[in-house]
PDB file of C-alpha atoms in Angstrom:
ATOM      1  CA  UNK A 469      65.008 -22.132 122.892  1.00 50.00           C
ATOM      2  CA  UNK A 470      67.742 -24.636 122.461  1.00 56.00           C
ATOM      3  CA  UNK A 471      70.697 -23.762 120.046  1.00 58.00           C
ATOM      4  CA  UNK A 472      69.637 -26.420 117.728  1.00 66.00           C
ATOM      5  CA  UNK A 473      66.040 -25.162 117.499  1.00 66.00           C
ATOM      6  CA  UNK A 474      67.305 -21.653 117.182  1.00 68.00           C
ATOM      7  CA  UNK A 475      69.489 -22.528 114.222  1.00 70.00           C
ATOM      8  CA  UNK A 476      66.576 -24.498 112.488  1.00 68.00           C
ATOM      9  CA  UNK A 477      64.312 -21.613 112.999  1.00 66.00           C
ATOM     10  CA  UNK A 478      66.840 -19.212 111.578  1.00 67.00           C
ATOM     11  CA  UNK A 479      67.154 -21.432 108.647  1.00 68.00           C
ATOM     12  CA  UNK A 480      63.495 -21.657 108.345  1.00 66.00           C
ATOM     13  CA  UNK A 481      63.242 -17.807 108.415  1.00 67.00           C
ATOM     14  CA  UNK A 482      65.818 -17.658 105.509  1.00 67.00           C
ATOM     15  CA  UNK A 483      63.817 -20.086 103.480  1.00 68.00           C
ATOM     16  CA  UNK A 484      60.646 -18.251 103.976  1.00 64.00           C
ATOM     17  CA  UNK A 485      62.329 -15.017 102.896  1.00 63.00           C
ATOM     18  CA  UNK A 486      63.677 -16.778  99.777  1.00 62.00           C
ATOM     19  CA  UNK A 487      60.170 -18.137  98.952  1.00 59.00           C
ATOM     20  CA  UNK A 488      58.833 -14.620  99.283  1.00 56.00           C
ATOM     21  CA  UNK A 489      61.374 -13.162  97.064  1.00 56.00           C
ATOM     22  CA  UNK A 490      60.737 -15.872  94.395  1.00 53.00           C
ATOM     23  CA  UNK A 491      57.020 -14.949  94.526  1.00 47.00           C
ATOM     24  CA  UNK A 492      57.592 -11.156  94.183  1.00 46.00           C
ATOM     25  CA  UNK A 493      57.077 -10.670  98.010  1.00 45.00           C
ATOM     26  CA  UNK A 494      53.588 -12.194  98.261  1.00 43.00           C
ATOM     27  CA  UNK A 495      52.447 -12.725 101.642  1.00 44.00           C
ATOM     28  CA  UNK A 496      50.694 -15.837 103.047  1.00 44.00           C
ATOM     29  CA  UNK A 497      47.249 -14.618 102.048  1.00 42.00           C
ATOM     30  CA  UNK A 498      48.321 -14.273  98.462  1.00 40.00           C
ATOM     31  CA  UNK A 499      50.167 -17.697  98.495  1.00 38.00           C
ATOM     32  CA  UNK A 500      47.446 -19.609 100.119  1.00 42.00           C
ATOM     33  CA  UNK A 501      45.978 -22.139  97.711  1.00 40.00           C
ATOM     34  CA  UNK A 502      48.216 -21.228  94.790  1.00 40.00           C
ATOM     35  CA  UNK A 503      51.613 -20.692  93.567  1.00 41.00           C
ATOM     36  CA  UNK A 504      54.790 -22.792  93.708  1.00 53.00           C
ATOM     37  CA  UNK A 505      54.959 -22.714  97.612  1.00 61.00           C
ATOM     38  CA  UNK A 506      51.544 -24.512  97.884  1.00 74.00           C
ATOM     39  CA  UNK A 507      48.826 -24.267 100.617  1.00 81.00           C
ATOM     40  CA  UNK A 508      51.379 -25.336 103.468  1.00 86.00           C
ATOM     41  CA  UNK A 509      54.437 -23.393 102.510  1.00 85.00           C
ATOM     42  CA  UNK A 510      55.163 -22.459 106.167  1.00 86.00           C
ATOM     43  CA  UNK A 511      54.383 -25.853 107.622  1.00 87.00           C
ATOM     44  CA  UNK A 512      56.709 -27.532 104.851  1.00 88.00           C
ATOM     45  CA  UNK A 513      59.486 -25.150 105.824  1.00 87.00           C
ATOM     46  CA  UNK A 514      59.063 -26.075 109.429  1.00 88.00           C
ATOM     47  CA  UNK A 515      59.065 -29.678 108.789  1.00 88.00           C
ATOM     48  CA  UNK A 516      62.285 -29.393 106.874  1.00 88.00           C
ATOM     49  CA  UNK A 517      63.889 -27.919 109.792  1.00 87.00           C
ATOM     50  CA  UNK A 518      62.767 -30.472 112.424  1.00 88.00           C
ATOM     51  CA  UNK A 519      64.882 -33.477 113.180  1.00 86.00           C
ATOM     52  CA  UNK A 520      63.658 -36.789 111.671  1.00 86.00           C
ATOM     53  CA  UNK A 521      61.828 -39.091 114.065  1.00 84.00           C
ATOM     54  CA  UNK A 522      61.218 -36.132 116.421  1.00 85.00           C
ATOM     55  CA  UNK A 523      57.823 -35.175 117.913  1.00 90.00           C
ATOM     56  CA  UNK A 524      57.428 -32.043 115.808  1.00 92.00           C
ATOM     57  CA  UNK A 525      57.355 -28.358 116.578  1.00 93.00           C
ATOM     58  CA  UNK A 526      55.238 -25.250 116.657  1.00 93.00           C
ATOM     59  CA  UNK A 527      56.115 -21.997 114.899  1.00 91.00           C
ATOM     60  CA  UNK A 528      54.332 -18.713 114.858  1.00 89.00           C
ATOM     61  CA  UNK A 529      55.516 -15.700 112.913  1.00 90.00           C
ATOM     62  CA  UNK A 530      54.085 -12.458 111.536  1.00 92.00           C
ATOM     63  CA  UNK A 531      54.966  -9.038 109.935  1.00 93.00           C
ATOM     64  CA  UNK A 532      52.769  -6.267 110.479  1.00 94.00           C
ATOM     65  CA  UNK A 533      52.365  -2.549 110.056  1.00 94.00           C
ATOM     66  CA  UNK A 534      50.169  -1.084 112.689  1.00 94.00           C
ATOM     67  CA  UNK A 535      47.885   1.732 112.491  1.00 94.00           C
ATOM     68  CA  UNK A 536      50.490   4.065 114.142  1.00 92.00           C
ATOM     69  CA  UNK A 537      52.992   3.195 111.330  1.00 94.00           C
ATOM     70  CA  UNK A 538      54.942   1.181 113.635  1.00 92.00           C
ATOM     71  CA  UNK A 539      56.270  -2.116 112.178  1.00 93.00           C
ATOM     72  CA  UNK A 540      56.629  -5.428 113.886  1.00 93.00           C
ATOM     73  CA  UNK A 541      58.168  -8.538 112.566  1.00 93.00           C
ATOM     74  CA  UNK A 542      58.767 -11.608 114.869  1.00 91.00           C
ATOM     75  CA  UNK A 543      58.754 -15.462 114.922  1.00 90.00           C
ATOM     76  CA  UNK A 544      59.036 -17.890 117.770  1.00 89.00           C
ATOM     77  CA  UNK A 545      59.344 -21.518 117.710  1.00 89.00           C
ATOM     78  CA  UNK A 546      59.461 -24.417 120.166  1.00 90.00           C
ATOM     79  CA  UNK A 547      59.705 -28.149 119.890  1.00 90.00           C
ATOM     80  CA  UNK A 548      56.577 -30.114 120.588  1.00 93.00           C
ATOM     81  CA  UNK A 549      58.141 -31.931 123.474  1.00 92.00           C
ATOM     82  CA  UNK A 550      59.034 -28.577 125.203  1.00 91.00           C
ATOM     83  CA  UNK A 551      55.520 -27.307 124.944  1.00 93.00           C
ATOM     84  CA  UNK A 552      54.157 -30.555 126.120  1.00 95.00           C
ATOM     85  CA  UNK A 553      56.499 -30.755 129.141  1.00 94.00           C
ATOM     86  CA  UNK A 554      55.987 -26.978 130.317  1.00 93.00           C
ATOM     87  CA  UNK A 555      53.944 -25.993 133.257  1.00 93.00           C
ATOM     88  CA  UNK A 556      50.847 -25.090 131.581  1.00 94.00           C
ATOM     89  CA  UNK A 557      49.330 -23.528 134.722  1.00 93.00           C
ATOM     90  CA  UNK A 558      51.820 -20.686 134.439  1.00 89.00           C
ATOM     91  CA  UNK A 559      50.199 -19.587 131.176  1.00 92.00           C
ATOM     92  CA  UNK A 560      47.061 -18.881 133.063  1.00 94.00           C
ATOM     93  CA  UNK A 561      48.045 -15.274 134.026  1.00 92.00           C
ATOM     94  CA  UNK A 562      48.832 -14.382 130.494  1.00 93.00           C
ATOM     95  CA  UNK A 563      45.529 -15.826 129.242  1.00 94.00           C
ATOM     96  CA  UNK A 564      43.570 -14.316 132.115  1.00 94.00           C
ATOM     97  CA  UNK A 565      44.917 -10.914 131.229  1.00 95.00           C
ATOM     98  CA  UNK A 566      43.487 -11.135 127.767  1.00 96.00           C
ATOM     99  CA  UNK A 567      40.257 -12.593 129.219  1.00 95.00           C
ATOM    100  CA  UNK A 568      38.490  -9.360 130.029  1.00 96.00           C
ATOM    101  CA  UNK A 569      36.663  -7.303 127.369  1.00 96.00           C
ATOM    102  CA  UNK A 570      38.031  -3.938 128.795  1.00 97.00           C
ATOM    103  CA  UNK A 571      41.592  -5.078 128.582  1.00 97.00           C
ATOM    104  CA  UNK A 572      41.133  -6.248 125.185  1.00 97.00           C
ATOM    105  CA  UNK A 573      39.731  -3.028 124.277  1.00 97.00           C
ATOM    106  CA  UNK A 574      42.681  -1.196 125.906  1.00 97.00           C
ATOM    107  CA  UNK A 575      45.003  -3.203 124.033  1.00 97.00           C
ATOM    108  CA  UNK A 576      43.238  -2.282 120.761  1.00 97.00           C
ATOM    109  CA  UNK A 577      43.232   1.237 121.610  1.00 97.00           C
ATOM    110  CA  UNK A 578      46.878   1.246 122.449  1.00 97.00           C
ATOM    111  CA  UNK A 579      47.702  -0.501 119.077  1.00 96.00           C
ATOM    112  CA  UNK A 580      45.724   2.450 117.526  1.00 96.00           C
ATOM    113  CA  UNK A 581      47.963   5.069 119.237  1.00 94.00           C
ATOM    114  CA  UNK A 582      46.094   5.899 122.431  1.00 93.00           C
ATOM    115  CA  UNK A 583      48.900   5.404 124.820  1.00 93.00           C
ATOM    116  CA  UNK A 584      48.288   7.518 128.042  1.00 95.00           C
ATOM    117  CA  UNK A 585      45.505   6.994 130.648  1.00 95.00           C
ATOM    118  CA  UNK A 586      44.132  10.470 129.820  1.00 94.00           C
ATOM    119  CA  UNK A 587      43.637   9.425 126.266  1.00 95.00           C
ATOM    120  CA  UNK A 588      42.160   6.050 127.237  1.00 96.00           C
ATOM    121  CA  UNK A 589      39.957   7.566 129.930  1.00 95.00           C
ATOM    122  CA  UNK A 590      38.308  10.004 127.325  1.00 95.00           C
ATOM    123  CA  UNK A 591      36.872   6.926 125.669  1.00 95.00           C
ATOM    124  CA  UNK A 592      33.309   5.581 126.526  1.00 92.00           C
ATOM    125  CA  UNK A 593      32.741   2.377 128.353  1.00 92.00           C
ATOM    126  CA  UNK A 594      36.344   1.855 129.731  1.00 93.00           C
ATOM    127  CA  UNK A 595      35.307   2.737 133.355  1.00 92.00           C
ATOM    128  CA  UNK A 596      36.903   5.040 135.673  1.00 94.00           C
ATOM    129  CA  UNK A 597      40.562   6.090 135.869  1.00 94.00           C
ATOM    130  CA  UNK A 598      41.203   3.844 138.594  1.00 95.00           C
ATOM    131  CA  UNK A 599      39.523   0.913 136.799  1.00 96.00           C
ATOM    132  CA  UNK A 600      41.768   1.619 133.690  1.00 96.00           C
ATOM    133  CA  UNK A 601      44.933   1.668 135.933  1.00 96.00           C
ATOM    134  CA  UNK A 602      43.830  -1.654 137.440  1.00 96.00           C
ATOM    135  CA  UNK A 603      43.413  -3.243 133.921  1.00 97.00           C
ATOM    136  CA  UNK A 604      46.760  -1.734 132.759  1.00 97.00           C
ATOM    137  CA  UNK A 605      48.564  -3.203 135.821  1.00 96.00           C
ATOM    138  CA  UNK A 606      47.253  -6.640 134.914  1.00 96.00           C
ATOM    139  CA  UNK A 607      48.179  -6.443 131.250  1.00 97.00           C
ATOM    140  CA  UNK A 608      51.755  -5.096 132.438  1.00 96.00           C
ATOM    141  CA  UNK A 609      52.133  -7.758 134.917  1.00 95.00           C
ATOM    142  CA  UNK A 610      51.344 -10.458 132.287  1.00 95.00           C
ATOM    143  CA  UNK A 611      53.789  -8.899 129.955  1.00 95.00           C
ATOM    144  CA  UNK A 612      51.259  -7.617 127.429  1.00 97.00           C
ATOM    145  CA  UNK A 613      52.219  -4.024 128.018  1.00 97.00           C
ATOM    146  CA  UNK A 614      55.363  -2.062 129.289  1.00 96.00           C
ATOM    147  CA  UNK A 615      55.756   1.744 129.838  1.00 93.00           C
ATOM    148  CA  UNK A 616      58.967   2.723 128.066  1.00 89.00           C
ATOM    149  CA  UNK A 617      58.315   6.327 128.798  1.00 87.00           C
ATOM    150  CA  UNK A 618      56.526   7.559 131.942  1.00 88.00           C
ATOM    151  CA  UNK A 619      52.839   7.522 131.427  1.00 88.00           C
ATOM    152  CA  UNK A 620      52.893   5.819 128.037  1.00 94.00           C
ATOM    153  CA  UNK A 621      51.751   2.381 127.538  1.00 97.00           C
ATOM    154  CA  UNK A 622      53.146   0.220 124.755  1.00 96.00           C
ATOM    155  CA  UNK A 623      52.793  -3.383 123.727  1.00 96.00           C
ATOM    156  CA  UNK A 624      56.330  -4.712 123.600  1.00 94.00           C
ATOM    157  CA  UNK A 625      57.530  -5.475 119.966  1.00 91.00           C
ATOM    158  CA  UNK A 626      57.825  -9.128 121.063  1.00 91.00           C
ATOM    159  CA  UNK A 627      54.224  -9.362 121.958  1.00 94.00           C
ATOM    160  CA  UNK A 628      52.605  -7.620 118.993  1.00 94.00           C
ATOM    161  CA  UNK A 629      52.755 -10.646 116.697  1.00 93.00           C
ATOM    162  CA  UNK A 630      51.661 -13.036 119.641  1.00 93.00           C
ATOM    163  CA  UNK A 631      48.589 -10.825 120.272  1.00 95.00           C
ATOM    164  CA  UNK A 632      47.645 -10.740 116.560  1.00 93.00           C
ATOM    165  CA  UNK A 633      48.182 -14.452 116.446  1.00 92.00           C
ATOM    166  CA  UNK A 634      45.850 -14.960 119.493  1.00 92.00           C
ATOM    167  CA  UNK A 635      43.222 -12.764 117.756  1.00 93.00           C
ATOM    168  CA  UNK A 636      43.788 -14.618 114.488  1.00 90.00           C
ATOM    169  CA  UNK A 637      43.051 -17.879 116.058  1.00 90.00           C
ATOM    170  CA  UNK A 638      39.633 -16.752 117.333  1.00 91.00           C
ATOM    171  CA  UNK A 639      38.893 -16.060 113.691  1.00 89.00           C
ATOM    172  CA  UNK A 640      40.208 -19.195 112.142  1.00 65.00           C
ATOM    173  CA  UNK A 641      38.011 -22.001 110.712  1.00 70.00           C
ATOM    174  CA  UNK A 642      37.179 -24.840 112.778  1.00 62.00           C
TER     175      UNK A 642
END
């Protein structure tokens, strides 16, 4: 991310924090549709950080306490020009890794605290231990998993919010 955009995203993060403190810490769901920040509080903050006459930008952010009591906060933004100029084919591996029901189930189970192959293999409908290893390798290769300790699989903190965003996209209206 360019230095200018990093500064704008940092400023946006500060503004969002200020808005949240003004509203008593209400999150997006509580602000949606009412309150001083309005329906598009995040979008308005992003617009305020973008250069005038530019092509825009995208930002995704989140704050989540997982079932394991782990906490993830993260945000990432890019200018529209950067996204449009990127090699979109390179995204295929990451999307493909998420495109299999067993891999999605593995991610869900890992988020819920099942971190070893033995714990995962004890569950129904995930296949053989060899098949589980195959799926875990694909998720790891695409960056959705890592193994910080031998035999324990985790979702990197920088991928928790993007995964939740990807899941939320499937539930968003039209």
